[in-house]
Coordinates of C-alpha atoms and ligand atoms in Angstrom, one line a residue:
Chain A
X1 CA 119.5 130.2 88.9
X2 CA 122.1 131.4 86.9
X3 CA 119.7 135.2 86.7
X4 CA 120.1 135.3 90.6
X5 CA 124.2 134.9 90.0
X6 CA 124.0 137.1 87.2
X7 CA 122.6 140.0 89.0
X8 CA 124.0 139.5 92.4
X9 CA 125.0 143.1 92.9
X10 CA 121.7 144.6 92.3
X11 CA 119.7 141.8 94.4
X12 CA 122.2 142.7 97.3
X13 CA 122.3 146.8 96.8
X14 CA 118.1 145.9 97.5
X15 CA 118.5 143.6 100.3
X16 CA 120.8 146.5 101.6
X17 CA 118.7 148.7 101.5
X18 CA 115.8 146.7 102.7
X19 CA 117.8 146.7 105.8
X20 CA 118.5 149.9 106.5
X21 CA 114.7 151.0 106.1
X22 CA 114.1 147.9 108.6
X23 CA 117.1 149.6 111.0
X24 CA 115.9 152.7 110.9
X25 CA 112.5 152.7 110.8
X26 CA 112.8 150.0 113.7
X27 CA 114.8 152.4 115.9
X28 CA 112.3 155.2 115.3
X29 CA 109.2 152.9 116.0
X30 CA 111.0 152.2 119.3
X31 CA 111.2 155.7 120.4
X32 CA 108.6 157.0 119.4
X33 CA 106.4 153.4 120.7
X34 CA 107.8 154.6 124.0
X35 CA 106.6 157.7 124.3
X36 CA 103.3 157.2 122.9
X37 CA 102.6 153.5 125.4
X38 CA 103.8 156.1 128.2
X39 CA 101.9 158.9 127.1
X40 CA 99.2 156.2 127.0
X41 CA 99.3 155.4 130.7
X42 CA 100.2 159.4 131.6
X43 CA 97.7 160.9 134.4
X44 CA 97.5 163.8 131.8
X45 CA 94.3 163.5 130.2
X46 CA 95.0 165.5 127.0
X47 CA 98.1 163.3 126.6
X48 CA 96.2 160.4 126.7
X49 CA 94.0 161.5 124.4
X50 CA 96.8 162.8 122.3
X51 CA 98.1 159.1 121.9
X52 CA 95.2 157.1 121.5
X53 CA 94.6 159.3 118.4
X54 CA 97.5 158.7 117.4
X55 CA 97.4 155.2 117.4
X56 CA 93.8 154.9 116.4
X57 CA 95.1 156.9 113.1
X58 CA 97.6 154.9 112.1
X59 CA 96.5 151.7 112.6
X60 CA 93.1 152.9 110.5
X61 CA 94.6 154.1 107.9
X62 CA 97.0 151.8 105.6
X63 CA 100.5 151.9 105.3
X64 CA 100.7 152.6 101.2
X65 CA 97.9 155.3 101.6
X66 CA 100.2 156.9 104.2
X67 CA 103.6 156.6 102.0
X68 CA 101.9 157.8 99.0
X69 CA 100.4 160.6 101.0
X70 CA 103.9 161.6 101.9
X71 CA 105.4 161.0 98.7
X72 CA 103.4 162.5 96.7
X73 CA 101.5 164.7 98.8
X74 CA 104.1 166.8 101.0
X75 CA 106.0 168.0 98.4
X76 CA 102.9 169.8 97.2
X77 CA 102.8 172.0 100.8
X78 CA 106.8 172.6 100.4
X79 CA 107.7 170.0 102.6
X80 CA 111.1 167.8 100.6
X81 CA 112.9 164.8 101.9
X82 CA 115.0 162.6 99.8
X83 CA 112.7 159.3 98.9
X84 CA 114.5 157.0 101.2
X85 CA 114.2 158.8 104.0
X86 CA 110.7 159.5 103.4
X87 CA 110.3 156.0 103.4
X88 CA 112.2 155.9 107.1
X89 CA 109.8 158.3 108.8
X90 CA 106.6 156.9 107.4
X91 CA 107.5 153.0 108.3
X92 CA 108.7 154.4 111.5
X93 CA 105.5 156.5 112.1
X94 CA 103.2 153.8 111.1
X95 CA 104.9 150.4 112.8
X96 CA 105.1 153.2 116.2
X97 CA 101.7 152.7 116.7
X98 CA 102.0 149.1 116.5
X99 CA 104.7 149.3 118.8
X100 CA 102.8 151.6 121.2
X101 CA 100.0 148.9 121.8
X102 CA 102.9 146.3 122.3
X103 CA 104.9 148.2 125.0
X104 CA 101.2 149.0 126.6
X105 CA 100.2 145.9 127.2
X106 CA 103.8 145.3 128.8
X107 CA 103.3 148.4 130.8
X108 CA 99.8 147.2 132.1
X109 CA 101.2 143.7 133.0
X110 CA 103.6 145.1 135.6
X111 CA 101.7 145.2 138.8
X112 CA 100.7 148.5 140.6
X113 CA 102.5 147.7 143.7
X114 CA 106.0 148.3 141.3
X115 CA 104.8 151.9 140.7
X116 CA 103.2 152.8 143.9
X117 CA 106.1 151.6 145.5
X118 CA 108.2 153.8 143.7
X119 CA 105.9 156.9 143.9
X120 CA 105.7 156.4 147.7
X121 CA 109.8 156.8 147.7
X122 CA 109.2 159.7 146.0
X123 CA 110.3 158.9 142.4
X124 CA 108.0 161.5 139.9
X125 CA 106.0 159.9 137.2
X126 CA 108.5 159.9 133.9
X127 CA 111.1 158.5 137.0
X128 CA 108.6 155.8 137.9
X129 CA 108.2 154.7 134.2
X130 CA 111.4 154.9 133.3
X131 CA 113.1 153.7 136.5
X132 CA 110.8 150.9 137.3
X133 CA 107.8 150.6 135.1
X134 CA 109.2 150.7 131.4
X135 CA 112.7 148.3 132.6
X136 CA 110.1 145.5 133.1
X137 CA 107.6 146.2 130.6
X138 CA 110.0 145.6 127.8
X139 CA 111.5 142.8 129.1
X140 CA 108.1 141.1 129.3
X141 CA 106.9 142.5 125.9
X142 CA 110.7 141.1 123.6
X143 CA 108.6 138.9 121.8
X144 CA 105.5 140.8 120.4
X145 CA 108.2 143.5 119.4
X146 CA 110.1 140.9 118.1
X147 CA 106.4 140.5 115.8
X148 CA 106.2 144.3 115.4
X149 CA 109.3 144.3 113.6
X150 CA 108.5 141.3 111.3
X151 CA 105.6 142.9 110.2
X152 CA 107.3 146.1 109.6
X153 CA 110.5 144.0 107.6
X154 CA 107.5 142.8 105.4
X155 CA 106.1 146.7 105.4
X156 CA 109.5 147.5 103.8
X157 CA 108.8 145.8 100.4
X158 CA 106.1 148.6 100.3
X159 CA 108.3 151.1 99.8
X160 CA 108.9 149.8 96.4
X161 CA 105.4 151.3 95.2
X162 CA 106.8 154.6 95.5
X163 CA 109.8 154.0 94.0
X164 CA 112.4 153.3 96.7
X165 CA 114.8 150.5 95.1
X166 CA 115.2 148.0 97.7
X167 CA 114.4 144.3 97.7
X168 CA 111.3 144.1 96.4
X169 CA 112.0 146.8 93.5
X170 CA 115.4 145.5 92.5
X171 CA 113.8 141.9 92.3
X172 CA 110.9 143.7 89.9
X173 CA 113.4 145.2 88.0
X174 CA 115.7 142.2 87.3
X175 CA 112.4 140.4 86.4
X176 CA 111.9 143.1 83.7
X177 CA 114.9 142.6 82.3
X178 CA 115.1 138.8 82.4
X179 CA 111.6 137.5 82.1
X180 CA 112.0 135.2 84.7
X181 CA 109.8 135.5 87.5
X182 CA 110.2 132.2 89.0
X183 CA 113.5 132.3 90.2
X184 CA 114.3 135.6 90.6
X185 CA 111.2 136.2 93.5
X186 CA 111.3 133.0 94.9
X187 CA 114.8 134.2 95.5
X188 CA 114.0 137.4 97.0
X189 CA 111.0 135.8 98.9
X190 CA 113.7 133.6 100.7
X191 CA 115.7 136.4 101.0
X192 CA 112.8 138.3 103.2
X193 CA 112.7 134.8 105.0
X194 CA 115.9 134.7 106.4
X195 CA 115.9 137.7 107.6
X196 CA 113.0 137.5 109.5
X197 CA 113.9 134.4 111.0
X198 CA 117.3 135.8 112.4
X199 CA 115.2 138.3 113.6
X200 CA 112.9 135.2 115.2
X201 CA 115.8 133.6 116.9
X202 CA 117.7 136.9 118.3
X203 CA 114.2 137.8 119.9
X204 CA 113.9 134.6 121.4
X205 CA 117.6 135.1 122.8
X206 CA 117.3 138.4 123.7
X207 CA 113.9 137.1 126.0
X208 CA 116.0 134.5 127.4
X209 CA 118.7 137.1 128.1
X210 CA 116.5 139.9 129.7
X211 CA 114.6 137.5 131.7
X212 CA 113.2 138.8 134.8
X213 CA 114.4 136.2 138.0
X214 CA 110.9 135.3 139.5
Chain B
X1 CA 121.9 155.0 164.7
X2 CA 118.8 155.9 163.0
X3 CA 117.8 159.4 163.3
X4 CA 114.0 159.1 163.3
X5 CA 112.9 162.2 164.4
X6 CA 114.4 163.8 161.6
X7 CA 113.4 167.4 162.2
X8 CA 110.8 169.3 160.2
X9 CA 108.4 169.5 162.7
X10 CA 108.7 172.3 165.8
X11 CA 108.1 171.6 169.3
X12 CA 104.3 171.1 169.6
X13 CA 103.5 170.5 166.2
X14 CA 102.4 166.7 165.2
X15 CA 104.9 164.5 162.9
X16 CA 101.5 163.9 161.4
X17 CA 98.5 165.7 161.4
X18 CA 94.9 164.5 160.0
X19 CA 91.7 166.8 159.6
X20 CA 88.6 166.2 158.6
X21 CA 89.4 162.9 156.2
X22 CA 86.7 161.6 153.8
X23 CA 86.8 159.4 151.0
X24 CA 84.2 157.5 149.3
X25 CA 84.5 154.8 146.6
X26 CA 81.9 155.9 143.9
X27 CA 79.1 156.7 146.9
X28 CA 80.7 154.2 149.4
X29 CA 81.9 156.1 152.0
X30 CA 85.4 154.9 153.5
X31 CA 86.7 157.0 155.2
X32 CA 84.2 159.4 157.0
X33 CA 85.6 162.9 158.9
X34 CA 89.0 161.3 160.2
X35 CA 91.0 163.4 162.4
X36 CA 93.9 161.9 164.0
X37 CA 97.6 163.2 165.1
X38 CA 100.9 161.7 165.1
X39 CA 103.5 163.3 168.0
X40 CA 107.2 163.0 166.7
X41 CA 108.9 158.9 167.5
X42 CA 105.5 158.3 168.5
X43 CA 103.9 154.6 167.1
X44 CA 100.7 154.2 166.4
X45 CA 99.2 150.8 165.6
X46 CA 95.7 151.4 163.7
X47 CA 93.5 148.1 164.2
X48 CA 89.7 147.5 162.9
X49 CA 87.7 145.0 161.5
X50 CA 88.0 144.4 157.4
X51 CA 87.0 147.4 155.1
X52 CA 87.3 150.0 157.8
X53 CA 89.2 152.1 155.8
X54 CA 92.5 151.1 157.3
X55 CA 94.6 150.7 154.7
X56 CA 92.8 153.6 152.4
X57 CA 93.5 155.9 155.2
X58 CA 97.1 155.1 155.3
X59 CA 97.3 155.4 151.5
X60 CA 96.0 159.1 152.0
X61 CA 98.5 160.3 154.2
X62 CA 100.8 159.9 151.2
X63 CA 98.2 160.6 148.5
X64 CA 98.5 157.7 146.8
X65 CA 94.7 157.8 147.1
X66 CA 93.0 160.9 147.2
X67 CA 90.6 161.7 149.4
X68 CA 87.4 163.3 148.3
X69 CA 88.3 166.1 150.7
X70 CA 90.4 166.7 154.5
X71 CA 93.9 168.2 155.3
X72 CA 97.1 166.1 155.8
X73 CA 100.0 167.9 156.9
X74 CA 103.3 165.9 157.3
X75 CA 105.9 167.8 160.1
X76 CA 103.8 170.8 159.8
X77 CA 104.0 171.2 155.9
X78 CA 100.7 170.2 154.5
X79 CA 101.2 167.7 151.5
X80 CA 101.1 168.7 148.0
X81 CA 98.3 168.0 145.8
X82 CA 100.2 166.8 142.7
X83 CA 104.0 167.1 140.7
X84 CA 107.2 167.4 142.4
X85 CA 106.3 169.0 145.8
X86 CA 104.1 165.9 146.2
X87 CA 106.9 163.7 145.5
X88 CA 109.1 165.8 147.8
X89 CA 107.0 164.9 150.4
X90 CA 106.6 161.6 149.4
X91 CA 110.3 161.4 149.8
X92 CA 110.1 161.8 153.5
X93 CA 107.0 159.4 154.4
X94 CA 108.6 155.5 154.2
X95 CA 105.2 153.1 153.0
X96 CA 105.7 149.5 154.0
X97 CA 103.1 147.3 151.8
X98 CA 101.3 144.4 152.2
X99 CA 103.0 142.2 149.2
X100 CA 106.4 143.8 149.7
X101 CA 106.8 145.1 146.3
X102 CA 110.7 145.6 145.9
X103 CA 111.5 146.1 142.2
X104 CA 111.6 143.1 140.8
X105 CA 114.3 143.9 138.0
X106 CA 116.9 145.0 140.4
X107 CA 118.9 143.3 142.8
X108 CA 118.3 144.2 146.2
X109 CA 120.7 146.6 147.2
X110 CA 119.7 148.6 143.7
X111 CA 116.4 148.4 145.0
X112 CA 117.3 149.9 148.0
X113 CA 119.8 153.0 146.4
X114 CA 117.0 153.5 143.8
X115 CA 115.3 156.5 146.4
X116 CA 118.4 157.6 147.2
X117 CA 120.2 157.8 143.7
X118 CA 117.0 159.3 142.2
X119 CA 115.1 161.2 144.6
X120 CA 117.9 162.8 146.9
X121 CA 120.6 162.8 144.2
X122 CA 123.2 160.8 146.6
X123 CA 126.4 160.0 144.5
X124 CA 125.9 155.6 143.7
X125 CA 128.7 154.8 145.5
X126 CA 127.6 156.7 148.7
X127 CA 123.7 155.3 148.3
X128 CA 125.4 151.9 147.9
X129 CA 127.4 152.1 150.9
X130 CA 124.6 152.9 152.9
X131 CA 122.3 150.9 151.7
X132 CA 124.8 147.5 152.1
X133 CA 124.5 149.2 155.9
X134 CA 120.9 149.3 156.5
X135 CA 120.7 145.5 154.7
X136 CA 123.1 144.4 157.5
X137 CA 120.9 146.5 159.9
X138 CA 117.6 143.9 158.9
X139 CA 119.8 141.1 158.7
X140 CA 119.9 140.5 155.1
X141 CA 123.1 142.2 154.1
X142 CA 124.4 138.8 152.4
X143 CA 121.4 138.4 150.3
X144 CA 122.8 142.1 148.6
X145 CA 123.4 140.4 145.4
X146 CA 120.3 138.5 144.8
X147 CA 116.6 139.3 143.2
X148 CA 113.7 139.7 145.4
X149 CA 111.8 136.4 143.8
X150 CA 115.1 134.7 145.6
X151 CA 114.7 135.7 149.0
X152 CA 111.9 134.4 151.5
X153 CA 109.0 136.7 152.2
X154 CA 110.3 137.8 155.6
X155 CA 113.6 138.9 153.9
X156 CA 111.8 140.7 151.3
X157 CA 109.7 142.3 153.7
X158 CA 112.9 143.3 155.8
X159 CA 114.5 144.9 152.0
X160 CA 111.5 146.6 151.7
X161 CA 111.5 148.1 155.3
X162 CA 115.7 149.4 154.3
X163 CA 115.0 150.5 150.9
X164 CA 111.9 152.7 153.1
X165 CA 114.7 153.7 156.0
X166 CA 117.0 154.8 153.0
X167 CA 115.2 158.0 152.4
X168 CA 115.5 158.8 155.8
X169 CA 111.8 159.5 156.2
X170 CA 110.1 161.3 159.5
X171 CA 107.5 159.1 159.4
X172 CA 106.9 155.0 158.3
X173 CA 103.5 153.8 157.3
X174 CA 102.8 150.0 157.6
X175 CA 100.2 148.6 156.2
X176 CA 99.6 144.9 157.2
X177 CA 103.5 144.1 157.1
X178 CA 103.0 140.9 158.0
X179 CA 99.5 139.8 156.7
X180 CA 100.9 138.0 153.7
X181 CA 104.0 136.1 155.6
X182 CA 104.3 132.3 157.1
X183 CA 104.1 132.5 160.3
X184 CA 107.3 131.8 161.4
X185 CA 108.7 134.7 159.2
X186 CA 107.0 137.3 161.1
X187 CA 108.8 137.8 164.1
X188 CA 111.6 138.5 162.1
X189 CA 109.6 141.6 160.5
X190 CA 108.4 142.6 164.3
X191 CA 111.7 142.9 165.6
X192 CA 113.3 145.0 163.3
X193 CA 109.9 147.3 163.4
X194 CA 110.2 146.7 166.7
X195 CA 113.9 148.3 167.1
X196 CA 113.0 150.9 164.5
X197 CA 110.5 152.1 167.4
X198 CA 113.2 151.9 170.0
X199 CA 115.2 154.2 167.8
X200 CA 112.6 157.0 168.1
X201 CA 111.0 156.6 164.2
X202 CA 107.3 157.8 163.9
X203 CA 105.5 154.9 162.9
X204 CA 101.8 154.7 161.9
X205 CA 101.2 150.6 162.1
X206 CA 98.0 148.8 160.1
X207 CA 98.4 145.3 161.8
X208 CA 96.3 142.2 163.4
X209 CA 99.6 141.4 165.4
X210 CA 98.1 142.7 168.6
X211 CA 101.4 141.3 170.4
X212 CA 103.2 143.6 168.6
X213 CA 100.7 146.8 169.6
X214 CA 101.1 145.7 173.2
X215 CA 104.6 145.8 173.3
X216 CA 105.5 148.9 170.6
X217 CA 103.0 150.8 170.5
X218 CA 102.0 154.1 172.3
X219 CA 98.5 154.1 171.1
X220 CA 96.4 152.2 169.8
X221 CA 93.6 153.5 167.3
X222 CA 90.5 151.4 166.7
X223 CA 88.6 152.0 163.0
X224 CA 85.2 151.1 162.1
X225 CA 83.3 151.6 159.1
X226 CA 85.4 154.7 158.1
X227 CA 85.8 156.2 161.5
X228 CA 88.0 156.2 164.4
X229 CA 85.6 154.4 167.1
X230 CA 88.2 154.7 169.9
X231 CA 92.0 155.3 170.9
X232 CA 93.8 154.9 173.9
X233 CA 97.6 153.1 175.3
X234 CA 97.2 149.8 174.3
X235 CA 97.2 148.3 178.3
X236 CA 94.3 150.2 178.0
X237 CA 92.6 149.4 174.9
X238 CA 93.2 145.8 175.2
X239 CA 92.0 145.3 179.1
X240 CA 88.9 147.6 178.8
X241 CA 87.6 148.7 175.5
X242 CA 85.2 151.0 175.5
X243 CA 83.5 150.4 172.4
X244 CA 81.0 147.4 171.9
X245 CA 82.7 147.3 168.3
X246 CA 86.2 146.9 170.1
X247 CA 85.2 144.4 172.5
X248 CA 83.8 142.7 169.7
X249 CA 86.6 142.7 167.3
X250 CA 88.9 141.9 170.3
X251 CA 87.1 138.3 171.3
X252 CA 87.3 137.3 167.3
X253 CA 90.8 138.5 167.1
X254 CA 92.3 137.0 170.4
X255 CA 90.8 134.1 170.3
X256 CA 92.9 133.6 166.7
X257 CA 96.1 134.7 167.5
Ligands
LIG301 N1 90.1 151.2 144.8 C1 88.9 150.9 145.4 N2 87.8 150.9 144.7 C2 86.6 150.7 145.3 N3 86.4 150.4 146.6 C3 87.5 150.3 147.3 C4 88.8 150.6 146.8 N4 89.7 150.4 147.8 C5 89.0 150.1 148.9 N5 87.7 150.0 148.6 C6 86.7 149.7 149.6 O1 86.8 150.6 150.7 C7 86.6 149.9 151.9 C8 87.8 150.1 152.8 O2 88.9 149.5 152.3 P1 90.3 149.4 153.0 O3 91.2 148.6 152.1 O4 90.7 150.7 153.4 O5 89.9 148.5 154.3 P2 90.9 147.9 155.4 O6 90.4 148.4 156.7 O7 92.3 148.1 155.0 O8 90.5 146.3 155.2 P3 91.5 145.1 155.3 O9 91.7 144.7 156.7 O10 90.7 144.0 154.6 O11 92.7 145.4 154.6 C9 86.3 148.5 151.6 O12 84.9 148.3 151.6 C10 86.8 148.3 150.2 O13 86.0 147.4 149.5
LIG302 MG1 93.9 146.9 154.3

């Protein structure tokens, strides 16, 4: 127990900065999940198409392929991002698609009197969506997001292959140093467990929260 | 206090005009050549045996189906195929459905300032205001705060017909109003449709209520298997129907109601 003490501040700094890439690549997956689930549903054939490739290629390809590919690979065509923020966009990139699906099966569970309605007053497509459709396909999809971003918390760890230093990495590193693999990632697995159960519980509040009178 | 014949459309020309109408569902044909024209604060109740094409023809005046091929032109302008201009025009025909549909996330005077806020850019208070109005109008003004799921179907159907009223449209399409209502909610949907056709609003009615045709309507227009079989006032159409099909559907449907 004592190596867990002893290196606090390092075990922290990594559960910091497994975190922020949760955070960030969370708020990314969100946005861009949106777009790509309304894309999804758009009358616009070639924007349809656009996002089911999109989605077909992320979800067939696998998450370490894709940050090595953008670690290592991207800097060979001139393109440079610091390492942690490489990290950011390629969680963010990969969990979207994931998200997409989610926030599309929301989107087809509203009924097509909500929209037609709306069309018929005169509200445009992205109004309809945004206005009426998308309002009460998130509230109706909190807890598979809520699943999305579990998934993508356990993603983070990941990130330690190509060198980011976050959880996962500064538990590997203490390791090194101490020779004690027991406690020191059992630690960080319970670490990794407690934040995915607040994540757990504040989805099941939020639901509760957004709740749709019916 | 409602301005129903909102202008638009000249002296002469029909609040709604309808050429040459088809529509077919993957080589079923629904809707087969239908012409038909709607003078301004006119009301028009459209009756017809299931899968006539009632509804489907209603849902083409406002292209929220598209027919196969036909001209719809709403006070003279003829409706946009697609984008913004459709939605315009959209803007100015009021659709009453079957199942209501307010929006279920909002309260129900958002759902009636939605058109407003969004479509005609009113300022929120203003579209507020106006739409606590028209709630009091379809008596339902104190159920303001509440969501649809907590209002009876006859008050949701009354929300739906002031969130339609809010735009100010030329013309109101109904389509079975009342079909999905107890009974003893749906005189409280005729009257206000009822009052809305004192007021002068063009009103193109899909209904089995044949009580309400007799007493609203100016003509009656009697669908069968995609066409229009007959029209004429409803003393008319009711006491001698022309039509074998009419006098058919007439003895099923009086005998029920
Ligand atoms: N989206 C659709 N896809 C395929 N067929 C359809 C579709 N909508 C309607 N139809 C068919 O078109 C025909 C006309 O339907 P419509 O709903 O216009 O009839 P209606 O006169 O309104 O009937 P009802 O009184 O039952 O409402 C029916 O045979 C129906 O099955
Ligand atoms: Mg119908």
């Amino acid at each position: 127990m004592s190596v867990l003490t002893q290196h606090l501040p390092q075990l922290l700094d990594g559960l910091l900065s497994t975190c922020l890439l949760m955070v960030l690549s969370f708020a990314g997956s969100l946005a861009i999940g949106v777009l790509v689930a309304a894309a999804r549903v758009s009358p616009v054939r070639s924007l349809r198409a656009a996002a089911t490739g999109y989605v077909e290629l992320f979800q067939n390809i696998p998450l370490l392929v894709w940050l090595l590919l953008f670690v290592f690979a991207l800097p060979e065509v001139g393109v440079i991002f610091p390492l942690f923020t490489t990290a950011v966009i390629v969680l963010a990139l990969y969990e979207a698609a994931y998200m997409a699906e989610a926030i599309r099966s929301g989107i087809n569970s509203v009924g097509r009197g909500q929209a037609e309605a709306a069309r018929s007053l005169g509200l445009t497509t992205p109004q309809t969506l945004r206005h009426v459709v998308l309002p009460q396909a998130l509230r109706s999809v909190v807890q598979p997001i809520g699943n999305v971003l579990i998934a993508l918390t356990m993603n983070t760890s990941l990130a330690a292959a190509v060198g980011v230093v976050e959880l996962t990495h500064a538990a590997n590193e203490v390791n090194l140093a101490e020779a004690q693999p027991i406690p020191v990632f059992v630690g960080a697995g319970l670490a990794y467990m407690a934040v995915t159960l607040t994540i757990g519980l504040t989805t099941g509040l939020i639901e509760r929260k957004v709740a749709i009178v019916r | 206090m409602l301005d129903g014949s909102r202008g638009g459309a000249g002296p002469g020309v029909p609040m709604v005009s309808i050429r040459g109408l088809r529509k077919s569902y993957g080589g079923h044909l629904v809707l087969d050549d239908v012409d038909l024209e709607v003078g301004a604060a006119e009301v028009v109740v459209i009756a017809g045996p299931s899968g006539s094409g009632k509804s489907t023809l209603c849902r083409c005046i406002n292209r929220l189906e598209v027919p196969d091929s036909g001209e719809v032109t709403i006070g003279g302008q003829p409706v946009p195929l697609e984008g913004r201009q459709l939605a315009r025009i959209r803007a100015e025909v009021g659709m009453v459905f079957q199942q209501f549909n307010l929006f279920a996330h909002r309260t129900v005077l958002e759902n009636v300032a939605l058109g407003p806020v969004k479509v005609l850019r009113q300022r929120p208070a203003q579209a507020r205001q106006r739409a606590q109005e028209l709630l009091d109008r379809v008596g339902v003004g104190a159920q303001a705060a509440k969501y649809p799921a907590q209002l009876s179907g006859g008050q949701q159907q009354r929300v739906a017909i002031a969130r339609s009223l809010a735009m100010d449209p030329k013309v109101m399409l109904f389509d079975e109003p009342t079909s999905a209502l107890d009974p003893e909610m749906i005189n409280e949907v005729l009257d206000v449709m009822k009052s809305l056709a004192r007021d002068g609003m063009t009103m193109i009615v899909v209904t089995h209520e044949m009580g309400f045709a007799r007493s609203a309507a100016d003509r009656v227009v009697f669908m069968d298997a995609g066409r229009i079989v007959e029209q004429a006032p409803p003393e008319q159409f009711f006491s001698a129907p022309r039509s074998q099909r009419a006098q058919d559907f007439l003895s099923k449907i009086l005998i029920h109601s």
